[in-house]
XYZ file of C-alpha atoms in Angstrom:
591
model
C 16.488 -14.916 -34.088
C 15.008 -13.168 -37.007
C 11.072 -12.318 -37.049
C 10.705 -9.647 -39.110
C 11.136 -6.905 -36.677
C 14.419 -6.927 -35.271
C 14.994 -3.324 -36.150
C 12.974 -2.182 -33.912
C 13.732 0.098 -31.125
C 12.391 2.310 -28.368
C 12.891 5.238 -31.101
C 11.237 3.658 -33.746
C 7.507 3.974 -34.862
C 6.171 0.939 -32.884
C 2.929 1.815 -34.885
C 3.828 1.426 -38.433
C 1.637 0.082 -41.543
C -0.954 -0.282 -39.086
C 1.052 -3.172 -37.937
C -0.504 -3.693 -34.458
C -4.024 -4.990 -35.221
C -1.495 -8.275 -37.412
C 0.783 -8.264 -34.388
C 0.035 -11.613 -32.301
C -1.780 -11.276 -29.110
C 0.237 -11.717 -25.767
C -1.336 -14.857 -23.981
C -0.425 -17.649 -21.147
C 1.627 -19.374 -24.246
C 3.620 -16.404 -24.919
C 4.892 -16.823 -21.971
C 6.761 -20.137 -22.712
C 7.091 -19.610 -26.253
C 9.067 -16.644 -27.377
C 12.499 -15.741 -27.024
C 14.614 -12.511 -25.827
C 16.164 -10.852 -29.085
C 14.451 -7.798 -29.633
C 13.176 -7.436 -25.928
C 16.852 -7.034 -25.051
C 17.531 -5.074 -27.985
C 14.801 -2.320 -26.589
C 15.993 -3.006 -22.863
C 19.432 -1.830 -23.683
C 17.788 1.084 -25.228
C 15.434 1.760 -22.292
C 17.892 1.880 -19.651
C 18.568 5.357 -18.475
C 21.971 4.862 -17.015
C 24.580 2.727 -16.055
C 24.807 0.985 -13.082
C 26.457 3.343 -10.525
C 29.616 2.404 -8.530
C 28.823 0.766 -5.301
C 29.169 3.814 -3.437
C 27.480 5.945 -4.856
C 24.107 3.548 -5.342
C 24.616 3.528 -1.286
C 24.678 7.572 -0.944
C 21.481 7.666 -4.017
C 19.530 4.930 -1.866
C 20.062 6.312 1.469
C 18.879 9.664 0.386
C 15.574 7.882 -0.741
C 15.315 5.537 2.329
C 14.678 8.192 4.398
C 11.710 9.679 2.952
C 10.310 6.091 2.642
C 11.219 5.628 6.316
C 9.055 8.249 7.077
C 6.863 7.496 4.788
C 6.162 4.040 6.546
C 6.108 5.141 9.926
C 3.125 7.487 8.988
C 1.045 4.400 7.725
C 1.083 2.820 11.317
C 1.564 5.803 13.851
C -2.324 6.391 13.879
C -3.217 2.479 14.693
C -1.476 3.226 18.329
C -3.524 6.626 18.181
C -6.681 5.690 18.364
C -7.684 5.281 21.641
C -6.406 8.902 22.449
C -7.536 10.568 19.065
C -11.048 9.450 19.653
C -10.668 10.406 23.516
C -9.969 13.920 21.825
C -11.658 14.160 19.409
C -14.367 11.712 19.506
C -13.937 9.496 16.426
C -13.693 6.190 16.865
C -16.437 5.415 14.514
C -14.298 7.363 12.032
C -11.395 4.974 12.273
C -11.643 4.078 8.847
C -11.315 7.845 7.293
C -8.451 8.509 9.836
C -7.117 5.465 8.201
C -8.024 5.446 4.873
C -7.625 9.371 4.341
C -4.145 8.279 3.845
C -3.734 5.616 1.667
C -6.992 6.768 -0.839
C -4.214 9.615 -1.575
C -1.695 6.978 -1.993
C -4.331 5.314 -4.300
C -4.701 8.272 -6.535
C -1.097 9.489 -6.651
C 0.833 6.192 -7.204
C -0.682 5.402 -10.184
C 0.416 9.188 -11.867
C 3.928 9.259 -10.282
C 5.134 6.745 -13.186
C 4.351 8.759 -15.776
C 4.955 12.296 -14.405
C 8.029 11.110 -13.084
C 9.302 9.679 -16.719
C 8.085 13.490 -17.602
C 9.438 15.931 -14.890
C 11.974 13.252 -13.144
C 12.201 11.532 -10.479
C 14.190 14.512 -8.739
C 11.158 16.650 -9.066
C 8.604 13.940 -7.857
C 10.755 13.048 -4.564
C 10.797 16.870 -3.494
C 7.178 17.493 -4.205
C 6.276 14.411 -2.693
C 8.273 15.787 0.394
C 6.446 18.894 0.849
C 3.157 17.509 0.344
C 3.806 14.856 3.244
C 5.361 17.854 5.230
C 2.550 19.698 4.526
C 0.014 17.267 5.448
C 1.851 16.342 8.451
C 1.695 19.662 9.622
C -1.753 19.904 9.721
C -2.375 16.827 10.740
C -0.107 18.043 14.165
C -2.745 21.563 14.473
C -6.207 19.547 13.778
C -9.175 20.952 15.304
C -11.253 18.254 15.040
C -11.071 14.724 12.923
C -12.859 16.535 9.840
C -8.837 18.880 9.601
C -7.443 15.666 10.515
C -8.566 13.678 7.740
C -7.701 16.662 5.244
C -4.187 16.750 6.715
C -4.293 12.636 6.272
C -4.705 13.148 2.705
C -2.699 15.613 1.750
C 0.093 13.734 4.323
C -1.218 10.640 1.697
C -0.145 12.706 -1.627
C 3.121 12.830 -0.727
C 3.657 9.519 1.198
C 2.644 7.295 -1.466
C 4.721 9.172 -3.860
C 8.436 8.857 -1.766
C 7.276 4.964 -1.894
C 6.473 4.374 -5.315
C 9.118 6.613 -6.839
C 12.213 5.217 -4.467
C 10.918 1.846 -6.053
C 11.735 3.597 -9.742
C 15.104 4.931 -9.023
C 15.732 1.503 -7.865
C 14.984 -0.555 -11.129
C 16.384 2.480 -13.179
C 19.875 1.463 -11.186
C 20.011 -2.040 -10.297
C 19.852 -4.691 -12.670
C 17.355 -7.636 -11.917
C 18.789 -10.104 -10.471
C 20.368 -8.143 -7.630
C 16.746 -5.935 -7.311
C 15.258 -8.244 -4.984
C 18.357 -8.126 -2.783
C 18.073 -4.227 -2.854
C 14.302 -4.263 -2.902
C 14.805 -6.140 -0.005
C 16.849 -3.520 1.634
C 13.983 -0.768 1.043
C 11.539 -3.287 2.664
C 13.786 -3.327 5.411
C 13.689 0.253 6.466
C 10.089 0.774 5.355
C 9.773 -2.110 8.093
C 11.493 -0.504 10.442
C 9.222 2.227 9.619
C 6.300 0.397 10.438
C 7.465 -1.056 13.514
C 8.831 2.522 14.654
C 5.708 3.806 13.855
C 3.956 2.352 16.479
C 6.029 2.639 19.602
C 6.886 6.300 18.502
C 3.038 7.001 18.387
C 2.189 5.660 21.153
C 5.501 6.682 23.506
C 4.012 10.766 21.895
C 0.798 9.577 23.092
C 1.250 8.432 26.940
C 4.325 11.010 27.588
C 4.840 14.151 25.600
C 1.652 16.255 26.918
C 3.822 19.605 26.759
C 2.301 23.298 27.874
C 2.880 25.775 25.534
C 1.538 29.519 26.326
C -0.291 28.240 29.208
C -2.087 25.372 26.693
C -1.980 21.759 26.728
C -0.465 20.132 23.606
C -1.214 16.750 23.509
C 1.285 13.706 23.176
C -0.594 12.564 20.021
C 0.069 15.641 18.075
C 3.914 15.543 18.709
C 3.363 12.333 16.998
C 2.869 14.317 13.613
C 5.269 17.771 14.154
C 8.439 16.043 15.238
C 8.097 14.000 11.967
C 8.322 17.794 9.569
C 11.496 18.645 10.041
C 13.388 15.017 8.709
C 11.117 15.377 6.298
C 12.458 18.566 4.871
C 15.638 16.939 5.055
C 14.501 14.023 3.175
C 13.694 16.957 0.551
C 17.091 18.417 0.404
C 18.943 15.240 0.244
C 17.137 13.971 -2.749
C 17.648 17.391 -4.398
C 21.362 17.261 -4.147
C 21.638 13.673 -4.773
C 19.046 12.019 -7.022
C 19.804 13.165 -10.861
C 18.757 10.142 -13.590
C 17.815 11.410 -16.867
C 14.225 12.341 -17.832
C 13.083 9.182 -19.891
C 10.096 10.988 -21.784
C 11.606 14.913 -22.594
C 8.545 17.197 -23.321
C 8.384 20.219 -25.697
C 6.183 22.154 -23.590
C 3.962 22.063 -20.514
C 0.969 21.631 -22.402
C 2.085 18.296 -24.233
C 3.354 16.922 -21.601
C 0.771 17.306 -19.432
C -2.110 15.560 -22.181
C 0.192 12.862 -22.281
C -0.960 12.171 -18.087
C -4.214 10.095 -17.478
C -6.068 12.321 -14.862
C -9.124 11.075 -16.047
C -8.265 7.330 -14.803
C -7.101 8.451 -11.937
C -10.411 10.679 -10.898
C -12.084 8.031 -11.668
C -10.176 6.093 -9.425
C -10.544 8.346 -6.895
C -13.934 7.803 -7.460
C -14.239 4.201 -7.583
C -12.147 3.835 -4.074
C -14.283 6.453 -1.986
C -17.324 5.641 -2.826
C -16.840 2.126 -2.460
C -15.393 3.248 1.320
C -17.987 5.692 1.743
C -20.696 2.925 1.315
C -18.761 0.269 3.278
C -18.222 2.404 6.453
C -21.416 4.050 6.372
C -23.368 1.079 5.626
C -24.616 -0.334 8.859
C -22.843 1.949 11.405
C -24.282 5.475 10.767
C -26.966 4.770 8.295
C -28.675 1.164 7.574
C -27.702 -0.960 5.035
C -30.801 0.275 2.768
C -30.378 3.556 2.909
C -30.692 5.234 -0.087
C -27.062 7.187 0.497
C -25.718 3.658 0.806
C -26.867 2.112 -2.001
C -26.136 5.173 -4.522
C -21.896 5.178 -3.255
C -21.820 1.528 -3.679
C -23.693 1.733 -7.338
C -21.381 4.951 -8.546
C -18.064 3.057 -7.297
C -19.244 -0.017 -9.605
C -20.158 1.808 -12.351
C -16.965 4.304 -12.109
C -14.840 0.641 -11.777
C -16.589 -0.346 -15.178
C -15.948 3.150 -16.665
C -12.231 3.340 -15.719
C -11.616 -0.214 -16.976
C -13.006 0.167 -20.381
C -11.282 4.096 -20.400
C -7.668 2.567 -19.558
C -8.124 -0.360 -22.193
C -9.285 2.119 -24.865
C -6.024 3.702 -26.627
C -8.214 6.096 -28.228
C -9.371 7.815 -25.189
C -6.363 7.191 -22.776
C -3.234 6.753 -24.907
C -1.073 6.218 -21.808
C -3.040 4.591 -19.125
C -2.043 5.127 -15.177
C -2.865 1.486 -14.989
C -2.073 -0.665 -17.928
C -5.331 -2.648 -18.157
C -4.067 -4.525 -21.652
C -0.574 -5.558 -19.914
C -1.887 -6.740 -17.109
C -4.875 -8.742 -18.339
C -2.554 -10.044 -20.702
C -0.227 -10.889 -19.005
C -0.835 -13.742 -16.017
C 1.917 -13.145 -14.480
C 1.768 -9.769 -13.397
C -2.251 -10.267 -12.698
C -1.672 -12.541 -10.463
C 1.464 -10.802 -8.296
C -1.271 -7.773 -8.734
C -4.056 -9.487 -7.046
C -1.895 -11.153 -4.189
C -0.180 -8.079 -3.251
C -3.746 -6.260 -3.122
C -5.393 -9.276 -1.435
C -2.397 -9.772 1.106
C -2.208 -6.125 1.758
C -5.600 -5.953 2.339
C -5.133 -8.461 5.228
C -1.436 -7.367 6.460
C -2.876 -3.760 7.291
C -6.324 -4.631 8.879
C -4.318 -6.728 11.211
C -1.404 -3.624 11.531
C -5.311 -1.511 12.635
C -6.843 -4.064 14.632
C -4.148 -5.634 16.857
C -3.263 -2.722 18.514
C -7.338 -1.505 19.065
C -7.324 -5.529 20.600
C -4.327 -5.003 22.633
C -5.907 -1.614 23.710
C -9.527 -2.288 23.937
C -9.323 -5.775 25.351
C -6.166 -6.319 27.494
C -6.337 -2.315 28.441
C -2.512 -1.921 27.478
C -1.293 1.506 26.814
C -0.377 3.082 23.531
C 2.815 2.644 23.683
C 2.710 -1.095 24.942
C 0.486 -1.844 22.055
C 3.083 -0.316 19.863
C 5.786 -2.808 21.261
C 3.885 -5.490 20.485
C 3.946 -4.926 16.799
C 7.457 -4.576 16.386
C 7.432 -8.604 15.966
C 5.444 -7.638 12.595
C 7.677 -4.820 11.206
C 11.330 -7.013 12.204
C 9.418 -10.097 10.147
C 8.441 -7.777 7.469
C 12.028 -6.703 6.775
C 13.455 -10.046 7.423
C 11.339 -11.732 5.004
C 11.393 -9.503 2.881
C 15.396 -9.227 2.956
C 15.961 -13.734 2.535
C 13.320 -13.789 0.065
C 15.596 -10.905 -1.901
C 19.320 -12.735 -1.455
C 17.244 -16.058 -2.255
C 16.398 -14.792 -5.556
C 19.532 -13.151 -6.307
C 21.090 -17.173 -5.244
C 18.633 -18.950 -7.259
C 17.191 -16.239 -10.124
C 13.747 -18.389 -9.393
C 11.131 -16.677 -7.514
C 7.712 -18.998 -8.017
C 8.366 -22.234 -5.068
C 9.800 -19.265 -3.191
C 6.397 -17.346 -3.178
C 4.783 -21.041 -2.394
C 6.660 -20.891 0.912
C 5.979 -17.727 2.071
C 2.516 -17.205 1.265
C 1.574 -20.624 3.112
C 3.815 -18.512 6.092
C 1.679 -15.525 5.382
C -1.720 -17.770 6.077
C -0.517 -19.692 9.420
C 0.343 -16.282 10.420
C -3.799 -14.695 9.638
C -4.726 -17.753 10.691
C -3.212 -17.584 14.558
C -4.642 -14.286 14.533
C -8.180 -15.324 15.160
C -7.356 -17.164 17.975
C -7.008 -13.959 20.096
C -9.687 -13.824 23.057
C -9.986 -12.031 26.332
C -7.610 -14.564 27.954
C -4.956 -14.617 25.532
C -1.440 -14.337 27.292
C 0.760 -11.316 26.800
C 3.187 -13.448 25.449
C 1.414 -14.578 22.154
C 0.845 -10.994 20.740
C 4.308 -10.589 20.060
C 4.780 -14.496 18.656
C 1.598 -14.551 16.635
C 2.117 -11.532 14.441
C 5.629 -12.510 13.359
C 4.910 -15.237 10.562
C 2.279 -12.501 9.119
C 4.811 -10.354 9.086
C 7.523 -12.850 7.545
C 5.064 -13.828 4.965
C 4.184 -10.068 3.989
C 7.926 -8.521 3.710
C 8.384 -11.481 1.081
C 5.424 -11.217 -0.446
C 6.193 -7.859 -1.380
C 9.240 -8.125 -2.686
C 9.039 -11.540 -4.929
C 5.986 -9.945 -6.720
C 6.880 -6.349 -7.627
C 10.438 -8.987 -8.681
C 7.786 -11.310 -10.970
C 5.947 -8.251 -12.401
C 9.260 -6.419 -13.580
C 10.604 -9.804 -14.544
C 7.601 -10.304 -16.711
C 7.546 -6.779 -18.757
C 9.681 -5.256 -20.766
C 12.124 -2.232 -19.274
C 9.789 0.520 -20.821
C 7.028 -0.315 -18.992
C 9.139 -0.577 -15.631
C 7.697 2.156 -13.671
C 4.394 2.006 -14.713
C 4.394 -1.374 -13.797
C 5.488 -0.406 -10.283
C 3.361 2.193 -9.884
C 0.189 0.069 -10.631
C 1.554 -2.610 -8.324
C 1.763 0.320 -5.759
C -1.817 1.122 -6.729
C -3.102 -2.619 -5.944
C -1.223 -2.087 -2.537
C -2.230 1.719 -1.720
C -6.159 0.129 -2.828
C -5.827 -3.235 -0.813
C -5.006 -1.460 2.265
C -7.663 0.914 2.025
C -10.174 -1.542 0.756
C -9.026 -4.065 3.862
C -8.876 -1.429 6.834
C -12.486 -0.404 5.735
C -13.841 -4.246 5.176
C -12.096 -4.841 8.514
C -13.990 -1.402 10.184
C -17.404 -2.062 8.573
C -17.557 -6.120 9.892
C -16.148 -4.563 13.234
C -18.703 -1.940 13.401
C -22.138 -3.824 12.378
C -20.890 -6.690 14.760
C -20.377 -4.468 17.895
C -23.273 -2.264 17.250
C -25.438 -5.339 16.749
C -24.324 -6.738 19.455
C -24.510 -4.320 21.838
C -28.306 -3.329 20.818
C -29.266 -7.115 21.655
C -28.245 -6.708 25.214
C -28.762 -3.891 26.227
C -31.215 -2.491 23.369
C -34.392 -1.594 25.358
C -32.940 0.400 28.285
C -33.062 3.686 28.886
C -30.324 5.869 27.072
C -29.158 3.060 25.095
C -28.609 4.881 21.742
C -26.705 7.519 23.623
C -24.574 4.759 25.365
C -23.977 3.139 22.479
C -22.894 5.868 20.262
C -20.601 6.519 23.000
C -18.855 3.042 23.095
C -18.913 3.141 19.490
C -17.106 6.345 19.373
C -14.215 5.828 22.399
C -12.587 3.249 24.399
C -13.296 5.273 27.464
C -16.110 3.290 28.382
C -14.218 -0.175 28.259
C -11.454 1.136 31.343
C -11.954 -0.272 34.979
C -12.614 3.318 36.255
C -15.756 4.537 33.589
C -18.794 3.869 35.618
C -21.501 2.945 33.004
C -25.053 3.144 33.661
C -27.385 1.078 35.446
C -27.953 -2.549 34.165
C -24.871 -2.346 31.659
C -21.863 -5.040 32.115
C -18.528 -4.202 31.510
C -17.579 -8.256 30.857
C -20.653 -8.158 28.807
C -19.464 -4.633 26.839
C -16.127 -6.364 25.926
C -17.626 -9.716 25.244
C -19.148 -7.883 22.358
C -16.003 -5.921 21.597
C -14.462 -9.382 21.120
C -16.768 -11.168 18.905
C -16.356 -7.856 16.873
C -12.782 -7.787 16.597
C -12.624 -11.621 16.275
C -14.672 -11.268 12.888
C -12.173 -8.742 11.759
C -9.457 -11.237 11.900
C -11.622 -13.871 10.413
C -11.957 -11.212 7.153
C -8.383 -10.789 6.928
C -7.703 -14.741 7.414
C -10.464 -15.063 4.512
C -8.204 -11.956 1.977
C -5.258 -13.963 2.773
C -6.677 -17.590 1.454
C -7.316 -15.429 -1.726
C -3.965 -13.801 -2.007
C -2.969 -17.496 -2.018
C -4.626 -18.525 -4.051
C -3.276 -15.638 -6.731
C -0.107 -16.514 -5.952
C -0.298 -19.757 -6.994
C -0.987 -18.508 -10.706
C 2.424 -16.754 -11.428
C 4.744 -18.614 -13.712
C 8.219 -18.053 -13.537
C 10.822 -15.829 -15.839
C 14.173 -14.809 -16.149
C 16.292 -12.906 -13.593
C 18.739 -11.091 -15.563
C 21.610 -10.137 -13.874
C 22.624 -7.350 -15.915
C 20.910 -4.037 -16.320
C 20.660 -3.980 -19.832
C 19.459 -7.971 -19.949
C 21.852 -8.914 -22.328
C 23.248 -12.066 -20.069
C 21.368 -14.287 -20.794
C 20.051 -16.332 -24.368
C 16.381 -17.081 -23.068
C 14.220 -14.634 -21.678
C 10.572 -14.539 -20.537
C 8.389 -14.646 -23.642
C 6.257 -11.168 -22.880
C 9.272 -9.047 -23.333
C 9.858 -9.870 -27.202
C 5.909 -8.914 -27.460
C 6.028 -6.187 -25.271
C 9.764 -4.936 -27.126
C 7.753 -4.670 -30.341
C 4.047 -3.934 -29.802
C 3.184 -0.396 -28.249
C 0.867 -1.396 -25.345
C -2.846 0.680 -25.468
């Protein structure tokens, strides 16, 4: 099909005679209307390599799995550490920083590893991402106190979300589209098993690994961080030796390549995220809603939100945006697989936080018991995760597919908030396995619809802003999930037992550590321990019932993603008809 501008190319000036402001606008129509020519033309010329040889893709993908293993594991070890980090060191109320440390790095970093990885390589990212999450890990093993902890959860963060988001890059620079959600799939599968590892392994450290060393107690939880360093500097050597794809974007010198990164969007990111966390968790628990600190985090994260958004749609501020604003506002498709991975994220990890503190708190299991029971989760994450992949690749549709499993993703949120005091052992493990099932697949059919619906250039930054919407959405949901749990216990609590003596100190304390809640913790005089956990309950239970609510809205996202070509081949010459956006997005040099 001739238009005009079938000699352009990824090497071409995409800019020319001023063409872009005549260029038409991408829109819902475009994506029915337009055919594959030159998108395929520029695909061909975007792809870095050929597709390896079977074995070899297995050797490359193995050496990233295991970062990413790791990786995963360190986003759930801490929800089976509570109860003995805040024995230690006091800081239950914290949960949400412990948490959230974490992912706000993920947040920031995700977002910058597409473009400094199309820059340096992926090589380079994987083994600085390595050392930063050895690094972090490390100190994370030595804390002090939760204020180290935190530090080493965010430097731990830096590197973690970067072994994710970049394993995700070497994947779509080797393995055409159709088979991606089969392989995706696979990388779901051990970041499940990562998960689900997670867990037991922190809480198995936790109950049984208090070693003496030089005549001084090191406790089980901080085994839970230095056994992970050394696979980790494995994880670093193997991608080293193993991982080599072309740099996409060659620089001339540090300097230029370096403008050409958008650390402004991404402080202001940084920005938007912590404030808006700061004012959530602080917001009723340690200072009242009204509070002047309150109200100024929660007004600077708005107004930094408004600031990035106009900053990455401006072209003549931020040339290369960390988060392509234009494509993805254009562009329904990915918007939509963008807001029901951050919405269903947001609900998947405040449940992966707040079943274990109910299994803990409430039914007084151990650790490592409450990490067995959310093994159900991570086996359903990499099960659905690994059908909804081969059912893809079988089908090339994706759209009924993500009907399915997000209706599977709300029956599971939904059970959830049945929990109570009486709920039988049994259930735990069956209730968090269709949340689970309906996550894994989640995941992979919409990073699958987002690739599907750009153009190859804009591959990785694609991924990386749909890693963004996830690192965000579980931040965003563990600290919605903390601040409801927090303002409902503490409210709680002051009704009924408000006006006697050495309340405040009594509450801060069951605030602060589940010590109070075991059958041998004598509280005071006139305080109930049915009565305590009654209100731990009604907290918890409005947790769930926020998580049930992100997941109606993740739903309800889903349900506005249209469907596009799987292309079976890595350059996406198979096929004659092709989603619309790519012959736009071939031609017209996104701002």
């Amino acid at each position: 099909m001739s238009n005009g501008h079938d000699d352009v190319s990824e090497r071409s000036p995409l800019l020319r005679d001023g063409s872009l402001r005549q260029q038409p606008q991408p829109s819902d129509d475009t994506e029915q209307q337009l055919t594959h020519t030159s998108a395929d033309e520029h695909d061909a010329n975007a792809a870095l390599v050929d597709e390896p040889p079977i074995g070899r893709k297995i050797l490359i993908m193995s050496s990233l799995w295991v970062g990413v293993f790791f990786a995963a594991l360190d986003t759930t070890v801490v929800a089976t550490l509570i109860t003995p980090i805040s024995s230690s060191l006091s800081s239950l109320s914290l949960l949400s920083y412990l948490a959230t440390g974490y992912l706000i790095a993920n947040s920031a970093c995700q977002p910058l590893s597409g473009k400094l990885t199309d820059i340096f390589s992926r090589r380079t990212g994987l083994v600085f991402s390595n050392v930063f999450f050895a690094i972090g890990t490390l100190i994370c093993g030595m804390a002090p106190n939760a204020e180290v902890l935190i530090l080493g959860r965010v430097i731990a963060g830096i590197g973690g979300g970067g072994l994710s988001c970049i394993a995700t890059f070497v994947t779509s620079d080797l393995i055409p589209l159709r088979k991606r959600g089969v392989w995706q799939g696979y990388g779901n599968l051990v970041f499940g098993a990562g998960m689900g590892f997670g867990g037991i392994f922190g809480g198995l450290c936790a109950d049984r690994m208090h070693i003496h060393i030089n005549g001084q107690l090191v406790e089980g939880w901080r085994w839970a961080f230095l056994i992970q360093v050394p696979f980790i500097v494995v994880s670093a050597i193997l991608v080293y030796f193993l991982v080599n794809i072309p740099v996409r974007s060659p620089y001339k010198s540090l300097g230029s390549a370096l403008r050409r990164v958008d650390f402004l969007g991404a402080l202001l990111l940084i920005v938007t995220v912590t404030t808006l966390l700061l004012g959530l968790n602080t917001g009723g628990n340690q200072l009242p809603w009204s509070h002047p600190l309150v109200i100024a985090a929660l007004v600077v994260s708005i107004l930094s939100f408004l600031l990035f958004v106009y900053i990455e749609s401006n072209p003549r501020i931020v040339p290369e945006p960390i988060i392509p604003v234009v494509l993805i506002g254009r562009t329904r498709t990915i918007l939509c697989a963008c807001l029901t991975n951050w919405f269903a994220t947001m609900s998947a990890f405040l449940a992966l936080y707040f079943v274990p503190l109910y299994l803990q708190s409430i039914l007084s299991y151990s650790s490592s018991e409450a990490g067995l029971r959310v093994v159900p989760f991570a086996i359903a994450v990499s099960a659905g995760s690994l059908t909804t992949g081969y059912t893809m690749r079988s089908t090339g549709r994706y759209y009924w597919l993500a009907v399915g499993t997000m209706t599977i993703y709300l029956i599971g949120s939904a059970l959830l908030c049945t929990f109570n005091r009486n709920t039988p052992s049994w259930t735990t493990f069956v209730y968090v396995t269709p949340l689970g099932w309906g996550y894994g697949g989640m995941l992979t059919i919409t990073l699958v619809a987002m690739i599907s619906a750009a153009a190859h250039e804009h591959q990785a930054v694609i991924t990386a802003a749909s890693y963004a919407f996830r690192s965000t959405g579980s931040t965003i949901g563990i600290t919605i999930a903390s601040a409801v749990f927090q303002n409902i216990l503490t409210k709680e609590l002051h009704e009924q037992y408000g006006g006697l003596p050495g309340a405040e100190d009594t509450i801060r304390q069951l605030r602060n550590s589940l010590e109070g809640l075991k059958n041998g913790y004598q509280l005071p005089n006139g305080w109930s321990r049915d009565v305590v956990l009654d209100c731990y309950m009604d907290a918890l239970r409005g947790a769930f019932i926020s998580g049930l609510g992100l997941a109606v809205l993740s739903g309800v996202a889903a349900l506005g993603m249209k469907e596009h070509r799987l292309h079976s081949k890595l350059d996406r010459k198979d096929d004659d008809a092709a989603g619309a956006e790519n012959d736009v997005l071939a031609k017209i040099k996104l701002m």
